CSV table of C-alpha atoms in Angstrom, one decimal:
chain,number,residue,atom,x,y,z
O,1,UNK,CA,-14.9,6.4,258.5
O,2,UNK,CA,-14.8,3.4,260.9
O,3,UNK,CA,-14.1,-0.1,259.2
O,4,UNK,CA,-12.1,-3.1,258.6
O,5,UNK,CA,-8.5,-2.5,257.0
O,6,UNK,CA,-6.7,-5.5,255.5
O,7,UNK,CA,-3.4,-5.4,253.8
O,8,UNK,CA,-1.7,-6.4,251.4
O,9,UNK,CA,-4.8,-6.9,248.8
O,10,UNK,CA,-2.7,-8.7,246.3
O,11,UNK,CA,0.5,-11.3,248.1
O,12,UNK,CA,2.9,-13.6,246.6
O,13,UNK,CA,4.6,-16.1,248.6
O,14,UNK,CA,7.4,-18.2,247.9
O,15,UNK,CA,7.6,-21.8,248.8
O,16,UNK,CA,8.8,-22.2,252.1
O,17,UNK,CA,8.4,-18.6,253.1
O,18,UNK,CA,6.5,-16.9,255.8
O,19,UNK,CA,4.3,-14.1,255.3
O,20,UNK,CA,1.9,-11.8,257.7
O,21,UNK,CA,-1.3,-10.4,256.6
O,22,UNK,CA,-2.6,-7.5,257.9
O,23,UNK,CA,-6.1,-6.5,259.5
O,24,UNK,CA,-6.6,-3.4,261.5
O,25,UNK,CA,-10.1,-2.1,263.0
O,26,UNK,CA,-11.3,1.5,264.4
O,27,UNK,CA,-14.8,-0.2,265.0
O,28,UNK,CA,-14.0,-0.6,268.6
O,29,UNK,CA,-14.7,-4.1,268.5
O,30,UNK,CA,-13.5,-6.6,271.3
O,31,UNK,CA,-13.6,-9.4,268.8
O,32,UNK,CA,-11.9,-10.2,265.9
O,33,UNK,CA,-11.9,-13.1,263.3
O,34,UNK,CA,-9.8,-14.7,260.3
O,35,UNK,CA,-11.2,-16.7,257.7
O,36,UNK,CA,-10.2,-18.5,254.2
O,37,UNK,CA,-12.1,-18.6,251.0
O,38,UNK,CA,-12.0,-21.3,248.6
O,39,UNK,CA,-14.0,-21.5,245.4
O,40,UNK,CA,-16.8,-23.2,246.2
O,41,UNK,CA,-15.9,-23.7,250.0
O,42,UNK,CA,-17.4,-21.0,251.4
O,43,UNK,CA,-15.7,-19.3,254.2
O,44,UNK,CA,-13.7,-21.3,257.2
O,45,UNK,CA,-12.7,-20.4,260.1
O,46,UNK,CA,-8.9,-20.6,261.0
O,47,UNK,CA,-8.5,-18.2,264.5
O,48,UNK,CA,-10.6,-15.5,266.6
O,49,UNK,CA,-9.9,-13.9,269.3
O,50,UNK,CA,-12.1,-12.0,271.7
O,51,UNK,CA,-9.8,-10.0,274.2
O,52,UNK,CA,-6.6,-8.7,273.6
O,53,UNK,CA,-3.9,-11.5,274.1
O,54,UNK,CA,-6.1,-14.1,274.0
O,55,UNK,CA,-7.3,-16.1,270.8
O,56,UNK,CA,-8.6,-19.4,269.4
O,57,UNK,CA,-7.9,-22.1,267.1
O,58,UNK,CA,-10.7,-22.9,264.7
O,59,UNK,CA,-11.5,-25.4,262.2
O,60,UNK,CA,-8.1,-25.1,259.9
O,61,UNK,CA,-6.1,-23.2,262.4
O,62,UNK,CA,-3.0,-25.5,261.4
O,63,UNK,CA,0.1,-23.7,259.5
O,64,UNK,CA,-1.3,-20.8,260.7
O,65,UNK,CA,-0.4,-18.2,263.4
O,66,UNK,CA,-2.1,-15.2,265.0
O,67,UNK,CA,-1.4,-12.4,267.5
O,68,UNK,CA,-3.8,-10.3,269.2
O,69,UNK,CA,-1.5,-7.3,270.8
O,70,UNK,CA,-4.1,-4.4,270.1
O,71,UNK,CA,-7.3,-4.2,270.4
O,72,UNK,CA,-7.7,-3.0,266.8
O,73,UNK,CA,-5.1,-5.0,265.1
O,74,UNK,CA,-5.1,-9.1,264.7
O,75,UNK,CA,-2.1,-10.2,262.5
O,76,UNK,CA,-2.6,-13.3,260.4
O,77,UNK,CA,0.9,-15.5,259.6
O,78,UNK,CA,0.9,-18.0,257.6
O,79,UNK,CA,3.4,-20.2,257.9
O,80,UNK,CA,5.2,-22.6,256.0
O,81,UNK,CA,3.7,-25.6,257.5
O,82,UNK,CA,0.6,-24.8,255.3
O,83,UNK,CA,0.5,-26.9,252.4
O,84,UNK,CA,-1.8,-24.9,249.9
O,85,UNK,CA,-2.0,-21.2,251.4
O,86,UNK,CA,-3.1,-20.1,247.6
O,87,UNK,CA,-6.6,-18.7,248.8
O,88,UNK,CA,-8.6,-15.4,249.8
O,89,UNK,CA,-8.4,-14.4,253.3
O,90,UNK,CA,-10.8,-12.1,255.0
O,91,UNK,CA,-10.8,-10.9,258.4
O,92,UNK,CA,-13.8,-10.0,260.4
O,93,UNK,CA,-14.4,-8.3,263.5
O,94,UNK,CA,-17.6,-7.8,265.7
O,95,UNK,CA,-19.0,-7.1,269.2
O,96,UNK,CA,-19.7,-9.7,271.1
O,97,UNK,CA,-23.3,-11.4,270.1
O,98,UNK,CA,-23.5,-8.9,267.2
O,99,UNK,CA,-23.2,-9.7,263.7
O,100,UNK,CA,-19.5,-9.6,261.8
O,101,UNK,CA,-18.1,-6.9,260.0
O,102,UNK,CA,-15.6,-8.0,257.4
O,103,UNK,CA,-12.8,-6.2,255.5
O,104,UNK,CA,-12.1,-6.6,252.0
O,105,UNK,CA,-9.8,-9.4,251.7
O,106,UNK,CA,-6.0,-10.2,251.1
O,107,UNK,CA,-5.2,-12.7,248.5
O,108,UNK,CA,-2.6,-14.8,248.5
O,109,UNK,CA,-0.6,-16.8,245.9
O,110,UNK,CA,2.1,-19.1,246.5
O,111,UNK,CA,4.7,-19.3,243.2
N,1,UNK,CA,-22.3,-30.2,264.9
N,2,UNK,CA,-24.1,-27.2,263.6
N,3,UNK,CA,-24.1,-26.8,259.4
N,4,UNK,CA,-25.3,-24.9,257.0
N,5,UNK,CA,-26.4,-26.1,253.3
N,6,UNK,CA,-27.4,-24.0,250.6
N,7,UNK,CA,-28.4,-26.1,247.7
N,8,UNK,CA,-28.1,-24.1,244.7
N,9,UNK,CA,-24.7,-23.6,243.9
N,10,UNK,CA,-26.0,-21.1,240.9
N,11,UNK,CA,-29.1,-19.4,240.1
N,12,UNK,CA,-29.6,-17.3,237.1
N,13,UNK,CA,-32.6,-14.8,236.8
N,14,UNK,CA,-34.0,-12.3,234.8
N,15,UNK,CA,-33.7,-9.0,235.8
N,16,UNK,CA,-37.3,-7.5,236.8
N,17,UNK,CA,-38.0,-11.2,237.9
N,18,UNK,CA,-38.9,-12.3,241.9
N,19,UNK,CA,-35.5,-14.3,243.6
N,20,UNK,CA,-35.6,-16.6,246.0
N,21,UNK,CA,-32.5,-18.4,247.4
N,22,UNK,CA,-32.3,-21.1,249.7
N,23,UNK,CA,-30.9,-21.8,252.8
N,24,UNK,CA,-31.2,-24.9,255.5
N,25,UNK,CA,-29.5,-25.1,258.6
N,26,UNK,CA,-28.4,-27.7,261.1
N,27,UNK,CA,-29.2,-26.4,264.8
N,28,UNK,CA,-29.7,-27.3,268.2
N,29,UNK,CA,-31.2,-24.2,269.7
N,30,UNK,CA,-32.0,-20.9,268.9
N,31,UNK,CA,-30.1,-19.5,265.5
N,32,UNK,CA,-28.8,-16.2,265.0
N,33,UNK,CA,-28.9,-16.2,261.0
N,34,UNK,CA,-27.3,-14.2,258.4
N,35,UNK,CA,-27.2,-13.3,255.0
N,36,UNK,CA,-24.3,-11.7,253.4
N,37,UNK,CA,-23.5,-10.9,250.1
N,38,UNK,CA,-20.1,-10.4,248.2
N,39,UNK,CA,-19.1,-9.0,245.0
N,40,UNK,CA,-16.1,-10.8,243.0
N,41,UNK,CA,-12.8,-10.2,245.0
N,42,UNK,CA,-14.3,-8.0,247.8
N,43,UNK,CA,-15.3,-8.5,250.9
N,44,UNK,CA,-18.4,-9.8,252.7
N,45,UNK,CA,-21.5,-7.0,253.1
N,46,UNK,CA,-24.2,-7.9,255.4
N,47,UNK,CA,-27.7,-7.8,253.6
N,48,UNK,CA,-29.4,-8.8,257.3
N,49,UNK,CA,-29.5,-10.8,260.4
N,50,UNK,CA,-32.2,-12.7,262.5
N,51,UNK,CA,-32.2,-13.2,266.3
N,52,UNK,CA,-35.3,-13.4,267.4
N,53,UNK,CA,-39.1,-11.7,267.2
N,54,UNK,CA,-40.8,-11.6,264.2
N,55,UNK,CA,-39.5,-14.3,261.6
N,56,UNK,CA,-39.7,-11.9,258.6
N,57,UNK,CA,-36.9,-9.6,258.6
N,58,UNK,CA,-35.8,-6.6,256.4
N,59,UNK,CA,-32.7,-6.0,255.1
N,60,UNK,CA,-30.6,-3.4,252.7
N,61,UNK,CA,-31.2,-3.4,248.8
N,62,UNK,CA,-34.5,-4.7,249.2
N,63,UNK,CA,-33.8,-8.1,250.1
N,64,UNK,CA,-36.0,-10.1,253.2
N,65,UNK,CA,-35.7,-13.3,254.5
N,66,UNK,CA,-37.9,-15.6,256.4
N,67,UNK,CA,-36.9,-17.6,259.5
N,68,UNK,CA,-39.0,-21.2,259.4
N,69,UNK,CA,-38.2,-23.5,262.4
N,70,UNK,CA,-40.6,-25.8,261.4
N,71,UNK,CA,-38.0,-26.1,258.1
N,72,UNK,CA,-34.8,-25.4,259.7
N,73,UNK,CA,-34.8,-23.1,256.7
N,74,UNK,CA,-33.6,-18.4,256.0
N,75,UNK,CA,-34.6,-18.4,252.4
N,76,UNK,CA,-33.4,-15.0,251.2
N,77,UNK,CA,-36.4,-13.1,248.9
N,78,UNK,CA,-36.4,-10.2,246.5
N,79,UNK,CA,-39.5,-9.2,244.6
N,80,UNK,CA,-37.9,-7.8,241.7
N,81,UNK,CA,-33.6,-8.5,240.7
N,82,UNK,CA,-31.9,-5.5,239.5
N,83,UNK,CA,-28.5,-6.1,237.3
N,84,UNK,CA,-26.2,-5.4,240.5
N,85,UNK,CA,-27.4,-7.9,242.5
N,86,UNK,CA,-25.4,-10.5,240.5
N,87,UNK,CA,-22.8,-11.7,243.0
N,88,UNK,CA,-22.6,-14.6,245.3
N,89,UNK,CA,-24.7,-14.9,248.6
N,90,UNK,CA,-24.5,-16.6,251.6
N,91,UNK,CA,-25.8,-17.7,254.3
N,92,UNK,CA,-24.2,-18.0,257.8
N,93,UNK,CA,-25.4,-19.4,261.2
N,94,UNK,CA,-24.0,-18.9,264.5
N,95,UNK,CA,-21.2,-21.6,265.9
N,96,UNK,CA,-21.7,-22.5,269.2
N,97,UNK,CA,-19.3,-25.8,269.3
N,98,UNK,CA,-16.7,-26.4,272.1
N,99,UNK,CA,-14.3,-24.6,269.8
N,100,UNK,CA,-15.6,-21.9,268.6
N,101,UNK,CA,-16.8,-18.6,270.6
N,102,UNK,CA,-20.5,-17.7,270.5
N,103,UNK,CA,-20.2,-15.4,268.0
N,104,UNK,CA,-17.8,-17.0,265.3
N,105,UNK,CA,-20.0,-18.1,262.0
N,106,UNK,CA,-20.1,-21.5,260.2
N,107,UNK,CA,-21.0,-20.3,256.3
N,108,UNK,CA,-22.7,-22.5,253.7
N,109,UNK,CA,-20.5,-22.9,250.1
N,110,UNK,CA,-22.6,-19.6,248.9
N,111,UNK,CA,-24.8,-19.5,245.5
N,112,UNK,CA,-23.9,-17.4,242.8
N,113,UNK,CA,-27.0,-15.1,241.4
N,114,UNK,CA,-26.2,-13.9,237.8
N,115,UNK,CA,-29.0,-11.7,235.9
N,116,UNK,CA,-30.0,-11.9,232.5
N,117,UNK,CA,-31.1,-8.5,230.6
């Protein structure tokens, strides 16, 4: 079945620690995209990328880093420069001027 | 900047009963529109999409949604709620700012349906 992977679901993170999320596609799709969820926020953008090694900041891209190697994978760190990581992360992926696809979600917790 | 504002942060509705959620959005051409749906601590499930053409569109689970320019407005219909519709909804418009790609999606803050029996 073709889809959106993400992984871990469920991700603890120490203060001061860096930790990777995961987010692999076999939809074939040039473009790929990672949000954050907040109650009540709605989704945010943080990066994107449409080609392989190439990507772009978006609205809360700081203490955040992303990598775009494969076509289907698009690794999301977050590092310790972000303040409040404690949220629900979804990745996304779509063909260009086509709706998104999104995966189900890695959340993280910061103890 | 483009936005997107859905004024109801919750709705509830008896099941059997019509639903109609809002949805305004801040534009300056053109919007693709979305509406997608998502069940506590899953992902996001596209219910359907608007480019262009006719301003009624259909999507899954019996849901439509009508494009109004004239209102800047995608309100999301259903004639009759079943129980599983209770999740949140929202609504999404194409970004096209300097930093953002064509496709990326600015969201509005969602509204939560829940269904009374």
């Amino acid at each position: 079945d073709g889809g959106i992977t993400q992984s871990p679901k469920y991700l603890f993170r120490k203060e001061g620690q860096n930790v990777t999320l995961s987010c692999e596609q076999n939809l074939n799709h040039d473009a790929m995209y990672w949000y954050r969820q907040d109650p009540g926020q709605g989704l945010r953008l943080i990066y994107y990328s449409q080609i392989v090694n190439d990507f772009q900041k978006g609205d809360i891209a700081e203490g955040y880093s992303v990598s775009r190697e494969k076509k289907e994978s698009f690794p999301l760190t977050v590092t310790s420069a972000q303040k409040n990581p404690t949220a629900f992360y979804l990745c996304a992926s779509s063909m260009a001027g086509n709706e998104q696809f999104f995966g189900p979600g890695t959340r993280l917790t910061v103890l | 900047a483009q936005s997107v504002t859905q004024p109801d942060i919750h709705i509830t509705v008896s099941e059997g009963a019509s639903l109609e959620l809002r949805c305004n959005y801040s534009y300056g051409a053109t919007p693709y529109l979305f509406w997608y749906v998502q069940s506590p601590g899953q992902g996001l499930q596209l219910l359907l999409k608007y480019f262009s053409g006719d301003t009624l569109v259909q999507g899954i689970k019996g849901f439509e949604a009508e494009f109004k320019r004239s209102q800047s407005s995608f309100n999301l219909r259903k004639p009759s709620v079943h129980w599983s519709d209770a999740a949140e909804y929202f609504c999404a418009v194409e970004s096209l700012s300097a930093n953002q790609a064509g496709t990326a999606l600015i969201f509005g803050k969602g509204t939560t349906l829940s269904v009374s029996s």
